[in-house]
Amino acid sequence: MKTVHEIGRISGVSVRTLHHYDAIGLLKPTAVTEAGYRLYDDTALLKLQSILFFRELEFPLKEIKAIFENPNFDYVAALKEQLKLLELKKKRIENLIALAKETIETGVIKMDFSPFGKKEIEELSKEAREKWGSTAEFKEFEEKQSEGKTENAEEKMLLLFSEIGKERKKSPASPEAQAAVKRLQAFINENFYTCTDEILSSLGLMYTADERFKKNIDRFGGEGTAEFVSRAIEEYYKKRNLIG
């Protein structure tokens, strides 16, 4: 059995992230000592590895959780699917490197955008989602997207982050910050999918863990906005779910 700090050292996953995985029910510790320390066995480590494979393939936490909750889920079968996707991702990166090198060496901009395509990866990802079952939230998002209800929603959401960024010098627990989180949750509910407190908590973690989200949010809200939103969501989740 290993402690959360040992797991973090082995896997490179932060203690905060492991605590979050526990809070949302994605990766529960095998046991908890009387002193409150989380302990993980080899089975938990295997599950963590599978989670990290899915995260590398850009699966949202809510979908990974749904996959594990599916009674038909099989670790070996999942690993085979993950391997196919990782190989395609590797091939795509190699093609991009080759195109960049050719452009540098020849000085000629080749009008070839095929290496940037993700069609094969997206198709396989879709198959994996269909095989193990997407979450109700993901299906809801697809329905809204097909009906055109998400049109321009991404841009509007970035403008919302711009407004939230004006509060970033305040405490994440301040009434203004908490009101901003409530507006964010309501916006996601209206434009994308049912945003439960658990999903909102996952998003908060992603806003700082995923460099793409962090850069975009900070670009619109100002430096430090992503971190501010993440911590404000953490405070919001704690108050709403009475966990300290």
mmCIF file of C-alpha atoms in Angstrom:
data_model
loop_
_atom_site.group_PDB
_atom_site.id
_atom_site.type_symbol
_atom_site.label_atom_id
_atom_site.label_comp_id
_atom_site.label_asym_id
_atom_site.label_seq_id
_atom_site.Cartn_x
_atom_site.Cartn_y
_atom_site.Cartn_z
ATOM 1 C CA MET A 1 0.000 0.000 0.000
ATOM 2 C CA LYS A 2 1.283 3.451 -0.881
ATOM 3 C CA THR A 3 0.401 6.882 0.471
ATOM 4 C CA VAL A 4 -0.924 9.700 -1.698
ATOM 5 C CA HIS A 5 2.506 11.365 -1.614
ATOM 6 C CA GLU A 6 4.222 8.164 -2.782
ATOM 7 C CA ILE A 7 1.673 7.760 -5.576
ATOM 8 C CA GLY A 8 2.275 11.355 -6.582
ATOM 9 C CA ARG A 9 6.030 10.814 -6.680
ATOM 10 C CA ILE A 10 5.708 7.636 -8.769
ATOM 11 C CA SER A 11 3.127 8.956 -11.223
ATOM 12 C CA GLY A 12 3.922 12.658 -11.410
ATOM 13 C CA VAL A 13 0.305 13.423 -10.520
ATOM 14 C CA SER A 14 -0.054 16.166 -7.930
ATOM 15 C CA VAL A 15 -1.477 15.426 -4.494
ATOM 16 C CA ARG A 16 -4.180 18.010 -5.170
ATOM 17 C CA THR A 17 -5.228 16.137 -8.334
ATOM 18 C CA LEU A 18 -5.352 12.798 -6.482
ATOM 19 C CA HIS A 19 -7.509 14.402 -3.787
ATOM 20 C CA HIS A 20 -9.764 15.737 -6.526
ATOM 21 C CA TYR A 21 -10.044 12.293 -8.164
ATOM 22 C CA ASP A 22 -11.120 10.970 -4.771
ATOM 23 C CA ALA A 23 -13.659 13.770 -4.256
ATOM 24 C CA ILE A 24 -15.398 13.165 -7.603
ATOM 25 C CA GLY A 25 -15.317 9.373 -7.199
ATOM 26 C CA LEU A 26 -12.942 8.739 -10.096
ATOM 27 C CA LEU A 27 -10.148 7.146 -8.066
ATOM 28 C CA LYS A 28 -10.965 6.320 -4.466
ATOM 29 C CA PRO A 29 -8.166 5.205 -2.107
ATOM 30 C CA THR A 30 -8.096 1.527 -1.219
ATOM 31 C CA ALA A 31 -8.142 2.417 2.456
ATOM 32 C CA VAL A 32 -7.943 5.409 4.786
ATOM 33 C CA THR A 33 -5.988 5.238 8.041
ATOM 34 C CA GLU A 34 -7.386 6.398 11.377
ATOM 35 C CA ALA A 35 -5.258 9.503 10.956
ATOM 36 C CA GLY A 36 -6.999 10.207 7.630
ATOM 37 C CA TYR A 37 -4.165 9.227 5.282
ATOM 38 C CA ARG A 38 -5.224 7.780 1.914
ATOM 39 C CA LEU A 39 -3.637 4.453 0.921
ATOM 40 C CA TYR A 40 -3.550 2.895 -2.560
ATOM 41 C CA ASP A 41 -2.873 -0.700 -3.632
ATOM 42 C CA ASP A 42 -1.667 -2.075 -6.998
ATOM 43 C CA THR A 43 -5.218 -2.248 -8.372
ATOM 44 C CA ALA A 44 -5.647 1.474 -7.705
ATOM 45 C CA LEU A 45 -2.300 2.123 -9.416
ATOM 46 C CA LEU A 46 -3.487 0.185 -12.474
ATOM 47 C CA LYS A 47 -6.646 2.292 -12.579
ATOM 48 C CA LEU A 48 -4.605 5.496 -12.236
ATOM 49 C CA GLN A 49 -2.446 4.436 -15.173
ATOM 50 C CA SER A 50 -5.558 3.886 -17.287
ATOM 51 C CA ILE A 51 -6.903 7.302 -16.234
ATOM 52 C CA LEU A 52 -3.641 8.939 -17.298
ATOM 53 C CA PHE A 53 -3.782 7.199 -20.686
ATOM 54 C CA PHE A 54 -7.294 8.564 -21.217
ATOM 55 C CA ARG A 55 -6.187 12.045 -20.092
ATOM 56 C CA GLU A 56 -3.270 11.923 -22.544
ATOM 57 C CA LEU A 57 -5.873 11.233 -25.225
ATOM 58 C CA GLU A 58 -7.831 14.302 -24.046
ATOM 59 C CA PHE A 59 -10.840 12.452 -22.608
ATOM 60 C CA PRO A 60 -12.688 14.691 -20.090
ATOM 61 C CA LEU A 61 -12.744 13.440 -16.492
ATOM 62 C CA LYS A 62 -16.523 13.033 -16.533
ATOM 63 C CA GLU A 63 -16.269 10.679 -19.526
ATOM 64 C CA ILE A 64 -13.439 8.680 -17.963
ATOM 65 C CA LYS A 65 -15.551 8.235 -14.841
ATOM 66 C CA ALA A 66 -18.502 7.040 -16.940
ATOM 67 C CA ILE A 67 -16.241 4.581 -18.772
ATOM 68 C CA PHE A 68 -15.043 3.019 -15.517
ATOM 69 C CA GLU A 69 -18.591 2.808 -14.208
ATOM 70 C CA ASN A 70 -19.694 0.853 -17.276
ATOM 71 C CA PRO A 71 -20.092 -2.827 -16.252
ATOM 72 C CA ASN A 72 -18.670 -3.877 -19.641
ATOM 73 C CA PHE A 73 -15.412 -1.996 -19.099
ATOM 74 C CA ASP A 74 -12.314 -4.170 -19.532
ATOM 75 C CA TYR A 75 -8.824 -2.865 -18.677
ATOM 76 C CA VAL A 76 -7.018 -4.955 -21.293
ATOM 77 C CA ALA A 77 -9.494 -4.077 -24.042
ATOM 78 C CA ALA A 78 -9.264 -0.412 -23.051
ATOM 79 C CA LEU A 79 -5.461 -0.535 -23.153
ATOM 80 C CA LYS A 80 -5.592 -1.927 -26.694
ATOM 81 C CA GLU A 81 -7.885 0.921 -27.753
ATOM 82 C CA GLN A 82 -5.637 3.445 -26.011
ATOM 83 C CA LEU A 83 -2.584 1.993 -27.784
ATOM 84 C CA LYS A 84 -4.226 2.475 -31.189
ATOM 85 C CA LEU A 85 -5.023 6.088 -30.362
ATOM 86 C CA LEU A 86 -1.533 6.763 -28.983
ATOM 87 C CA GLU A 87 0.066 5.278 -32.113
ATOM 88 C CA LEU A 88 -2.085 7.524 -34.302
ATOM 89 C CA LYS A 89 -1.150 10.494 -32.139
ATOM 90 C CA LYS A 90 2.539 9.576 -32.474
ATOM 91 C CA LYS A 91 2.175 9.264 -36.245
ATOM 92 C CA ARG A 92 0.490 12.674 -36.427
ATOM 93 C CA ILE A 93 3.275 14.322 -34.397
ATOM 94 C CA GLU A 94 5.951 12.648 -36.556
ATOM 95 C CA ASN A 95 4.233 13.989 -39.691
ATOM 96 C CA LEU A 96 4.118 17.479 -38.204
ATOM 97 C CA ILE A 97 7.838 17.277 -37.303
ATOM 98 C CA ALA A 98 8.673 16.103 -40.819
ATOM 99 C CA LEU A 99 6.687 18.978 -42.353
ATOM 100 C CA ALA A 100 8.375 21.536 -40.079
ATOM 101 C CA LYS A 101 11.855 20.167 -40.902
ATOM 102 C CA GLU A 102 11.143 20.192 -44.632
ATOM 103 C CA THR A 103 9.945 23.806 -44.450
ATOM 104 C CA ILE A 104 13.092 24.851 -42.528
ATOM 105 C CA GLU A 105 15.483 22.959 -44.830
ATOM 106 C CA THR A 106 13.936 24.063 -48.144
ATOM 107 C CA GLY A 107 12.673 27.479 -47.151
ATOM 108 C CA VAL A 108 9.513 26.652 -49.044
ATOM 109 C CA ILE A 109 6.129 26.770 -47.348
ATOM 110 C CA LYS A 110 4.416 23.595 -48.450
ATOM 111 C CA MET A 111 0.676 24.046 -48.809
ATOM 112 C CA ASP A 112 -0.063 20.716 -47.166
ATOM 113 C CA PHE A 113 -2.311 20.764 -44.124
ATOM 114 C CA SER A 114 -2.979 17.016 -43.975
ATOM 115 C CA PRO A 115 -0.501 16.443 -41.084
ATOM 116 C CA PHE A 116 -2.664 18.712 -38.929
ATOM 117 C CA GLY A 117 -5.733 16.555 -39.418
ATOM 118 C CA LYS A 118 -7.126 14.545 -36.523
ATOM 119 C CA LYS A 119 -9.803 12.620 -38.413
ATOM 120 C CA GLU A 120 -8.503 9.113 -37.611
ATOM 121 C CA ILE A 121 -7.921 9.958 -33.954
ATOM 122 C CA GLU A 122 -11.355 11.562 -33.631
ATOM 123 C CA GLU A 123 -13.057 8.565 -35.265
ATOM 124 C CA LEU A 124 -11.338 6.088 -32.947
ATOM 125 C CA SER A 125 -12.102 8.277 -29.923
ATOM 126 C CA LYS A 126 -15.730 8.372 -30.969
ATOM 127 C CA GLU A 127 -15.765 4.573 -31.261
ATOM 128 C CA ALA A 128 -14.321 4.242 -27.751
ATOM 129 C CA ARG A 129 -16.952 6.603 -26.361
ATOM 130 C CA GLU A 130 -19.746 4.710 -28.110
ATOM 131 C CA LYS A 131 -18.367 1.365 -26.994
ATOM 132 C CA TRP A 132 -18.228 2.207 -23.286
ATOM 133 C CA GLY A 133 -21.027 4.752 -23.269
ATOM 134 C CA SER A 134 -20.809 8.517 -23.132
ATOM 135 C CA THR A 135 -22.088 10.433 -20.156
ATOM 136 C CA ALA A 136 -25.541 11.969 -20.166
ATOM 137 C CA GLU A 137 -23.846 15.393 -20.146
ATOM 138 C CA PHE A 138 -21.828 14.554 -23.264
ATOM 139 C CA LYS A 139 -24.965 13.372 -25.085
ATOM 140 C CA GLU A 140 -26.776 16.538 -23.984
ATOM 141 C CA PHE A 141 -23.926 18.645 -25.388
ATOM 142 C CA GLU A 142 -24.056 16.757 -28.710
ATOM 143 C CA GLU A 143 -27.805 17.351 -28.936
ATOM 144 C CA LYS A 144 -27.447 21.086 -28.259
ATOM 145 C CA GLN A 145 -24.583 21.253 -30.761
ATOM 146 C CA SER A 146 -26.642 19.540 -33.480
ATOM 147 C CA GLU A 147 -29.514 21.956 -32.812
ATOM 148 C CA GLY A 148 -27.183 24.931 -33.162
ATOM 149 C CA LYS A 149 -27.652 25.950 -29.524
ATOM 150 C CA THR A 150 -23.904 26.089 -28.840
ATOM 151 C CA GLU A 151 -23.202 28.498 -31.704
ATOM 152 C CA ASN A 152 -20.939 31.328 -30.528
ATOM 153 C CA ALA A 153 -21.163 29.947 -26.960
ATOM 154 C CA GLU A 154 -17.387 29.423 -26.761
ATOM 155 C CA GLU A 155 -16.742 33.079 -27.630
ATOM 156 C CA LYS A 156 -19.362 34.238 -25.116
ATOM 157 C CA MET A 157 -17.779 32.057 -22.452
ATOM 158 C CA LEU A 158 -14.388 33.681 -23.042
ATOM 159 C CA LEU A 159 -16.031 37.084 -22.658
ATOM 160 C CA LEU A 160 -17.446 35.827 -19.357
ATOM 161 C CA PHE A 161 -13.905 34.938 -18.255
ATOM 162 C CA SER A 162 -12.913 38.474 -19.247
ATOM 163 C CA GLU A 163 -15.503 39.809 -16.790
ATOM 164 C CA ILE A 164 -14.446 37.344 -14.072
ATOM 165 C CA GLY A 165 -10.834 38.414 -14.565
ATOM 166 C CA LYS A 166 -11.722 41.861 -13.242
ATOM 167 C CA GLU A 167 -12.260 40.251 -9.821
ATOM 168 C CA ARG A 168 -9.020 38.245 -9.789
ATOM 169 C CA LYS A 169 -7.264 40.520 -7.274
ATOM 170 C CA LYS A 170 -9.900 39.617 -4.687
ATOM 171 C CA SER A 171 -10.065 36.483 -2.555
ATOM 172 C CA PRO A 172 -11.422 33.382 -4.375
ATOM 173 C CA ALA A 173 -13.813 33.046 -1.414
ATOM 174 C CA SER A 174 -15.120 36.621 -1.728
ATOM 175 C CA PRO A 175 -18.831 37.171 -2.505
ATOM 176 C CA GLU A 176 -17.877 38.620 -5.898
ATOM 177 C CA ALA A 177 -15.787 35.565 -6.821
ATOM 178 C CA GLN A 178 -18.476 33.159 -5.666
ATOM 179 C CA ALA A 179 -21.132 35.056 -7.616
ATOM 180 C CA ALA A 180 -18.904 34.812 -10.700
ATOM 181 C CA VAL A 181 -18.621 31.022 -10.292
ATOM 182 C CA LYS A 182 -22.393 30.795 -9.993
ATOM 183 C CA ARG A 183 -22.759 32.740 -13.261
ATOM 184 C CA LEU A 184 -20.244 30.445 -14.933
ATOM 185 C CA GLN A 185 -22.118 27.328 -13.829
ATOM 186 C CA ALA A 186 -25.418 28.819 -15.046
ATOM 187 C CA PHE A 187 -23.856 29.687 -18.411
ATOM 188 C CA ILE A 188 -22.578 26.127 -18.921
ATOM 189 C CA ASN A 189 -25.988 24.753 -17.905
ATOM 190 C CA GLU A 190 -27.738 26.949 -20.454
ATOM 191 C CA ASN A 191 -25.311 26.610 -23.358
ATOM 192 C CA PHE A 192 -23.555 23.245 -23.097
ATOM 193 C CA TYR A 193 -24.792 20.600 -20.643
ATOM 194 C CA THR A 194 -26.039 20.081 -17.099
ATOM 195 C CA CYS A 195 -23.100 21.320 -15.036
ATOM 196 C CA THR A 196 -23.297 19.580 -11.661
ATOM 197 C CA ASP A 197 -21.072 20.700 -8.792
ATOM 198 C CA GLU A 198 -18.842 17.671 -9.471
ATOM 199 C CA ILE A 199 -18.463 18.550 -13.146
ATOM 200 C CA LEU A 200 -17.796 22.197 -12.282
ATOM 201 C CA SER A 201 -15.101 21.047 -9.844
ATOM 202 C CA SER A 202 -13.492 18.978 -12.611
ATOM 203 C CA LEU A 203 -13.554 21.972 -14.940
ATOM 204 C CA GLY A 204 -11.906 24.122 -12.286
ATOM 205 C CA LEU A 205 -9.011 21.703 -12.059
ATOM 206 C CA MET A 206 -8.741 21.508 -15.843
ATOM 207 C CA TYR A 207 -8.566 25.286 -16.215
ATOM 208 C CA THR A 208 -5.105 25.246 -14.615
ATOM 209 C CA ALA A 209 -3.925 21.706 -15.460
ATOM 210 C CA ASP A 210 -4.548 22.032 -19.210
ATOM 211 C CA GLU A 211 -2.169 24.623 -20.657
ATOM 212 C CA ARG A 212 -4.502 25.381 -23.582
ATOM 213 C CA PHE A 213 -7.379 26.351 -21.305
ATOM 214 C CA LYS A 214 -5.067 28.293 -19.000
ATOM 215 C CA LYS A 215 -3.613 30.370 -21.848
ATOM 216 C CA ASN A 216 -6.998 31.171 -23.358
ATOM 217 C CA ILE A 217 -8.572 32.139 -20.047
ATOM 218 C CA ASP A 218 -5.586 34.293 -19.060
ATOM 219 C CA ARG A 219 -5.564 35.883 -22.513
ATOM 220 C CA PHE A 220 -9.119 37.135 -22.052
ATOM 221 C CA GLY A 221 -9.208 37.702 -18.310
ATOM 222 C CA GLY A 222 -5.617 38.728 -17.657
ATOM 223 C CA GLU A 223 -2.662 36.879 -16.148
ATOM 224 C CA GLY A 224 -3.750 34.724 -13.217
ATOM 225 C CA THR A 225 -7.440 34.515 -14.157
ATOM 226 C CA ALA A 226 -7.380 30.743 -14.742
ATOM 227 C CA GLU A 227 -5.820 30.133 -11.330
ATOM 228 C CA PHE A 228 -8.297 32.545 -9.717
ATOM 229 C CA VAL A 229 -11.299 30.804 -11.345
ATOM 230 C CA SER A 230 -9.947 27.382 -10.351
ATOM 231 C CA ARG A 231 -9.570 28.372 -6.703
ATOM 232 C CA ALA A 232 -12.922 30.174 -6.667
ATOM 233 C CA ILE A 233 -14.587 27.003 -7.988
ATOM 234 C CA GLU A 234 -12.784 24.971 -5.324
ATOM 235 C CA GLU A 235 -14.192 27.285 -2.620
ATOM 236 C CA TYR A 236 -17.642 27.143 -4.221
ATOM 237 C CA TYR A 237 -17.571 23.338 -4.304
ATOM 238 C CA LYS A 238 -16.467 23.101 -0.676
ATOM 239 C CA LYS A 239 -19.227 25.395 0.537
ATOM 240 C CA ARG A 240 -21.906 23.706 -1.541
ATOM 241 C CA ASN A 241 -20.872 20.187 -0.556
ATOM 242 C CA LEU A 242 -19.813 20.935 3.036
ATOM 243 C CA ILE A 243 -16.295 19.527 2.710
ATOM 244 C CA GLY A 244 -13.475 21.362 4.388
#
